[in-house]
Short mmCIF file of C-alpha atoms in Angstrom, two decimals:
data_model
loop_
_atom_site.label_atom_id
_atom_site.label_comp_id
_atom_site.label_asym_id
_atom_site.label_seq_id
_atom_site.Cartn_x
_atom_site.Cartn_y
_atom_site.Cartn_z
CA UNK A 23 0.00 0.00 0.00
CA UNK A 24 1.19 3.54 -0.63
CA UNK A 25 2.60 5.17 2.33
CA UNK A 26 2.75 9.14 2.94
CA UNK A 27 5.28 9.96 6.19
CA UNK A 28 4.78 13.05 7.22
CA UNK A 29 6.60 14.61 10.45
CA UNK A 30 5.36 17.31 12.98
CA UNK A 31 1.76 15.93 12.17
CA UNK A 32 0.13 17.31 15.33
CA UNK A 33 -0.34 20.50 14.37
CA UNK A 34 -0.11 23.63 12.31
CA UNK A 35 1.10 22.97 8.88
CA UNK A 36 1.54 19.17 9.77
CA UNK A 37 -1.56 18.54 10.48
CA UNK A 38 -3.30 20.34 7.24
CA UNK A 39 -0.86 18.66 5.48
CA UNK A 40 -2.49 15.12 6.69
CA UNK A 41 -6.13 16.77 6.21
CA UNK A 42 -5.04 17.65 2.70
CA UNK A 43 -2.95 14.51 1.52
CA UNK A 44 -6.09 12.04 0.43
CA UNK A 45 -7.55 15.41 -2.26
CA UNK A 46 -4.43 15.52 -4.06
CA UNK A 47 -2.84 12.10 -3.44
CA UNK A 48 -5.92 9.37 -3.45
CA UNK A 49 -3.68 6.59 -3.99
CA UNK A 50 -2.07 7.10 -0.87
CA UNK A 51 -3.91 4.81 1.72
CA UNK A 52 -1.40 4.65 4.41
CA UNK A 53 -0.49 7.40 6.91
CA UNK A 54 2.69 7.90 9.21
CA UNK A 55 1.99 10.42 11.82
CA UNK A 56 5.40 11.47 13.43
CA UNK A 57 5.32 13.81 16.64
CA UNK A 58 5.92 14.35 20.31
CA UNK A 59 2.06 14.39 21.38
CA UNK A 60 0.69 10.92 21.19
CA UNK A 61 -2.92 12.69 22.12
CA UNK A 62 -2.86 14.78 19.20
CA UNK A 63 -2.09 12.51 16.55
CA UNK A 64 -4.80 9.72 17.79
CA UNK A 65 -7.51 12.55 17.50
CA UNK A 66 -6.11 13.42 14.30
CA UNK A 67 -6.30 9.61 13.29
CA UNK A 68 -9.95 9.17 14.21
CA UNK A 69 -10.57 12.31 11.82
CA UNK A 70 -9.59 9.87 8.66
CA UNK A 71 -11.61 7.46 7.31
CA UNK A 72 -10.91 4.75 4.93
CA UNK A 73 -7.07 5.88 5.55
CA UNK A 74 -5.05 3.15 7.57
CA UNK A 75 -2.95 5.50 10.40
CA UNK A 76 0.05 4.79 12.54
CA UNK A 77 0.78 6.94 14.98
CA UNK A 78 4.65 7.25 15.82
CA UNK A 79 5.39 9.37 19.13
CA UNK A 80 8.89 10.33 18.57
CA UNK A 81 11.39 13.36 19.63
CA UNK A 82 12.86 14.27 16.79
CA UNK A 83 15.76 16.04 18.59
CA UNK A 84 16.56 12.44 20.38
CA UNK A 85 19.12 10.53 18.35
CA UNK A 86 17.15 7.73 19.56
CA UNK A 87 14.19 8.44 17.88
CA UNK A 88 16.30 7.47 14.35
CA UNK A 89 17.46 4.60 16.22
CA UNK A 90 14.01 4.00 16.53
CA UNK A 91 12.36 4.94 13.08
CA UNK A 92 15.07 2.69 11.19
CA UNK A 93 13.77 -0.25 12.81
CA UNK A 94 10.53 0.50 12.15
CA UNK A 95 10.69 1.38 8.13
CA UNK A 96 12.98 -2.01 8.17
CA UNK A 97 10.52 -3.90 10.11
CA UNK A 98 7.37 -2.17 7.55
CA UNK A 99 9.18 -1.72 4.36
CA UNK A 100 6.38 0.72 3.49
CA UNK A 101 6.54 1.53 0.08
CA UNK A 102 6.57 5.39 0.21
CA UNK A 103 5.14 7.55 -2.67
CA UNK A 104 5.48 11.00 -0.25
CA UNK A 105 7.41 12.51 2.80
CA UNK A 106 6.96 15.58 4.35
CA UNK A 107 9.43 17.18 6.39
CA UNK A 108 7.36 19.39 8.39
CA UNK A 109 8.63 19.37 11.89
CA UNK A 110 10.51 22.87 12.69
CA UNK A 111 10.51 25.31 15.49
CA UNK A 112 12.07 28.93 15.54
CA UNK A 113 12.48 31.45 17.94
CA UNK A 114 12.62 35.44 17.92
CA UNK A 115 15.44 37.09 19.82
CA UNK A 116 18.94 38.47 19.67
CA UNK A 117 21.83 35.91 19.70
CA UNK A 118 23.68 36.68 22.21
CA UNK A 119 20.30 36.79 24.36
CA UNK A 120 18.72 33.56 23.60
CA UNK A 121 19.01 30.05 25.62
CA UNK A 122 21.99 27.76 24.27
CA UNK A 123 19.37 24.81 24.67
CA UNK A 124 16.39 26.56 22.30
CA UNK A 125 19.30 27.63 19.52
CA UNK A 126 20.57 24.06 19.97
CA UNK A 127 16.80 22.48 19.79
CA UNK A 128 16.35 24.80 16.67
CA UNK A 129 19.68 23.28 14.50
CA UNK A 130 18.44 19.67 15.40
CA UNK A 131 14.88 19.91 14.60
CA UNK A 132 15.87 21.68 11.65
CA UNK A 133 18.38 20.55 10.00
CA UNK A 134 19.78 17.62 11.93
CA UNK A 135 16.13 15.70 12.11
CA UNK A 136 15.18 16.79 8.13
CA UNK A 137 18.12 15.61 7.26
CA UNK A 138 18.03 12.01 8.86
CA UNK A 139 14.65 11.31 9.02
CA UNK A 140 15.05 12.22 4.46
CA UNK A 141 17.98 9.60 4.68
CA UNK A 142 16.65 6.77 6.70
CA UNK A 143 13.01 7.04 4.58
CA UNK A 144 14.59 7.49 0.89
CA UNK A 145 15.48 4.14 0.07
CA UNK A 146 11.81 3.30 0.69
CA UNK A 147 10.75 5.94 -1.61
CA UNK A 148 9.80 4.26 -5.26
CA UNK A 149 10.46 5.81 -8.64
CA UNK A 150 8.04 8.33 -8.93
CA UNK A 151 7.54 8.93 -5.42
CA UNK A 152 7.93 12.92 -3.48
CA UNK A 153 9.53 14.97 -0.88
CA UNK A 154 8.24 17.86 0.53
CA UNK A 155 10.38 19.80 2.69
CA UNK A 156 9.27 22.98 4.71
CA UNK A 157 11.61 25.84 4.37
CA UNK A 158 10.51 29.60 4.99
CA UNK A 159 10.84 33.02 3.43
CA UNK A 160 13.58 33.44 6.17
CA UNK A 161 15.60 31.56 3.92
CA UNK A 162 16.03 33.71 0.95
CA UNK A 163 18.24 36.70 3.15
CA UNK A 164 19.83 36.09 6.85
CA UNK A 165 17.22 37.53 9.18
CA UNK A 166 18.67 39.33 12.40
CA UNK A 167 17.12 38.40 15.39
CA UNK A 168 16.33 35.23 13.94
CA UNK A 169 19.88 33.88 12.92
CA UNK A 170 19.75 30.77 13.78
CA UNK A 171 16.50 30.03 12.11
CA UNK A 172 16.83 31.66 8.94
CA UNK A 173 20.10 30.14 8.53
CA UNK A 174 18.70 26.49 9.36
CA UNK A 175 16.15 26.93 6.32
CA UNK A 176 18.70 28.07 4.19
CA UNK A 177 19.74 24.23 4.96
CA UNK A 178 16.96 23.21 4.01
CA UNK A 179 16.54 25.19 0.86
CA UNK A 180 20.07 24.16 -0.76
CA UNK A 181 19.33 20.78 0.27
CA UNK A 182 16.10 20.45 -1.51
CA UNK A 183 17.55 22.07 -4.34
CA UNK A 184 20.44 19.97 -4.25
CA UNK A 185 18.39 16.95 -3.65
CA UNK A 186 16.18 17.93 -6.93
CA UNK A 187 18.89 17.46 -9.11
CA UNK A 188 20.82 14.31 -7.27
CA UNK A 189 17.23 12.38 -7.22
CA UNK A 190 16.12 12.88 -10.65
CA UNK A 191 17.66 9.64 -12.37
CA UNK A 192 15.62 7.69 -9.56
CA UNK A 193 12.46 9.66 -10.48
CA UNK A 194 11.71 11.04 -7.37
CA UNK A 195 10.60 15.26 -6.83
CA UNK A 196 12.18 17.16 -4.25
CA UNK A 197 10.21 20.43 -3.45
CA UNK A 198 10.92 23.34 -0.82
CA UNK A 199 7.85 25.35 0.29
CA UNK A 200 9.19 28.60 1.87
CA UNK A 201 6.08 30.25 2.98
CA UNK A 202 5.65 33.41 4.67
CA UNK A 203 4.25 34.16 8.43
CA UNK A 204 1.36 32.24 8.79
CA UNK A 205 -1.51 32.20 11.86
CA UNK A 206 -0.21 29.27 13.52
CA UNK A 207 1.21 28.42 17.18
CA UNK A 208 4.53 28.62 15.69
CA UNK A 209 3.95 31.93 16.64
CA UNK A 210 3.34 32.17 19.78
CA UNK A 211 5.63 29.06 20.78
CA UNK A 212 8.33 31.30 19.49
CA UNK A 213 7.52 33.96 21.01
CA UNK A 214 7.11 36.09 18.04
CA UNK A 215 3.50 37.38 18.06
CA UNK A 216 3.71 41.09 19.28
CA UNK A 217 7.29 41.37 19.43
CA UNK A 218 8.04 41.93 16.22
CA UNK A 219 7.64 45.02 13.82
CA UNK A 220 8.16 43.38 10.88
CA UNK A 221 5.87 40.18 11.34
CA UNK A 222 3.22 42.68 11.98
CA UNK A 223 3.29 44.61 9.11
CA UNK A 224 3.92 41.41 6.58
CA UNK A 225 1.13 39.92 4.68
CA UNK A 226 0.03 36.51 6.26
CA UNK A 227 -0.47 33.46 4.52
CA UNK A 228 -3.23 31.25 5.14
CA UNK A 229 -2.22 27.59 5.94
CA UNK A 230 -4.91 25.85 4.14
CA UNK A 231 -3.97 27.84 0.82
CA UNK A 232 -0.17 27.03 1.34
CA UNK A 233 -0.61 23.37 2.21
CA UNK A 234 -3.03 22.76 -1.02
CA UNK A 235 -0.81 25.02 -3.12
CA UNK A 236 2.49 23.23 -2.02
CA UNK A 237 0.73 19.85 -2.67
CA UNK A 238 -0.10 21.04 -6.06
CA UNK A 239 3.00 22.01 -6.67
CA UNK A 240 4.76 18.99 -5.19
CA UNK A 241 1.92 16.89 -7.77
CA UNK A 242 3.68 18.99 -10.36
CA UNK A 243 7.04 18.52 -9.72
CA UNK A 244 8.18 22.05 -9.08
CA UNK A 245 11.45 22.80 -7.12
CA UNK A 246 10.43 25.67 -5.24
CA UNK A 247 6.98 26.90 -4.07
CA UNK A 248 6.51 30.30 -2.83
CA UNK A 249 2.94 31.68 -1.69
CA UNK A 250 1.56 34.94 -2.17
CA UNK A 251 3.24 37.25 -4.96
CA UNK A 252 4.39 39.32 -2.25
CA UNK A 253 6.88 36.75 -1.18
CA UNK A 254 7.36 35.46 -5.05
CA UNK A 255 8.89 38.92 -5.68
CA UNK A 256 10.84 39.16 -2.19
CA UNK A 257 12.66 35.56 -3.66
CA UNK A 258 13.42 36.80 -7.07
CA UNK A 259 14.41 40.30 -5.66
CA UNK A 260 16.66 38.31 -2.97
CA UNK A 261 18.61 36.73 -6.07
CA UNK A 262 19.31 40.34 -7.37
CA UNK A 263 20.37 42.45 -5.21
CA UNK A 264 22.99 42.00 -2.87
CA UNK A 265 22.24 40.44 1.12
CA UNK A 266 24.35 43.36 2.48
CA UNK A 267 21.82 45.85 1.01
CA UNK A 268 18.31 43.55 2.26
CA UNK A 269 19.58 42.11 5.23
CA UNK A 270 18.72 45.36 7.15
CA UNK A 271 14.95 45.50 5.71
CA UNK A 272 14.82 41.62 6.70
CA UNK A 273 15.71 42.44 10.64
CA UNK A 274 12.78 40.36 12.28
#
């Protein structure tokens, strides 16, 4: 049966992801639902009929939960036709300000989970099959205040794009979806909402648009999917002119 994985399924873009998966995908009939919160992902479970769900309670910032997942995809051998990378967390603050531990916690959700949970699944993935990884506007300039993060999804852009071109022989899309702010708890677990200027004043994106519009464009087998012209033009403009010169306007 066709498998979708998809991480950081228990909420926010995650978990509109999974609502979202069976209108552009049908042939998927098999859900992996990775996260911390066992309680969440059950009640997402029971909200999909006809779709067989595991749940998988796993820290992605534990080395053990690799340790973990390997077993299990050797144990399954699902055959997977999509993965999505969507477990991320950032936070808003100066450098030299912020806890070691969250700046730590934000490199190995990031970039150290993505990028092991996209090795151990890919030899499961069939010709044909996708990746969708979840990168951010933050990734087109180096955002002050927000170092760490914007510098993690620039990770995760290059190795999309990177990944595009290395996978294409086996037949398998990579796509990075760099979104914009969206109305989510990311938010507020970051401690963003009403401490930042320039969040406030940037068009929002709505996460039921940007999850069916990144699926589309996944379906498609685009590279890169940007909502909103807004941020389509911020992207192109961030491959023109120089960082030194939009680095300032990008200060979260």
């Amino acid at each position: 049966m066709k498998t979708a994985i998809i991480t950081g399924a228990s909420s926010g873009l995650g978990r509109e992801f999974v609502r979202q998966i069976q209108a552009q995908f049908p042939d998927i009939g098999c859900y992996w639902l990775i996260a911390r919160r066992t309680d969440r992902l059950q009640a997402l479970a029971e909200q999909l009929p006809g779709i067989s769900v595991k749940t998988i309670s796993l820290d992605l910032t534990s080395g053990a939960a690799f340790t973990e997942l390997e077993a299990l995809l050797g144990q399954e051998q699902p055959q997977v036709s999509l993965l999505i990378n969507c477990a991320g967390c950032g936070i808003l603050g100066d450098f030299i300000e912020g806890k070691l531990d969250e700046q730590l916690r934000m490199v190995d959700l990031n970039i150290r989970a993505l990028t092991a949970v996209t090795r151990l699944v890919l030899p499961y993935i069939a010709q044909g099959g996708r990746i969708i990884n979840i990168s951010s506007i933050a990734s087109f300039v180096p955002n002050a205040r927000m170092s760490v993060y914007s510098a993690s999804k620039a990770y995760v852009s290059f190795l999309s794009r990177g990944l595009y071109e290395e996978l294409k022989p086996r037949g398998i899309t990579v796509t990075a979806v760099c979104p914009g702010p969206m109305a989510t708890e990311f938010l507020s677990v970051g401690r963003i909402s009403g401490n930042s200027k320039t969040f406030d004043r940037l068009p929002y994106c709505d996460p039921v648009k940007v999850v069916r519009g990144a699926l589309r464009a996944s379906k498609a087998r685009r590279a890169v999917y940007t909502p909103r012209g807004f941020y389509k033009f911020y992207r192109v403009l961030s491959g023109l002119v120089p960082h030194a010169i939009l680095v300032h306007a990008a200060k979260t």
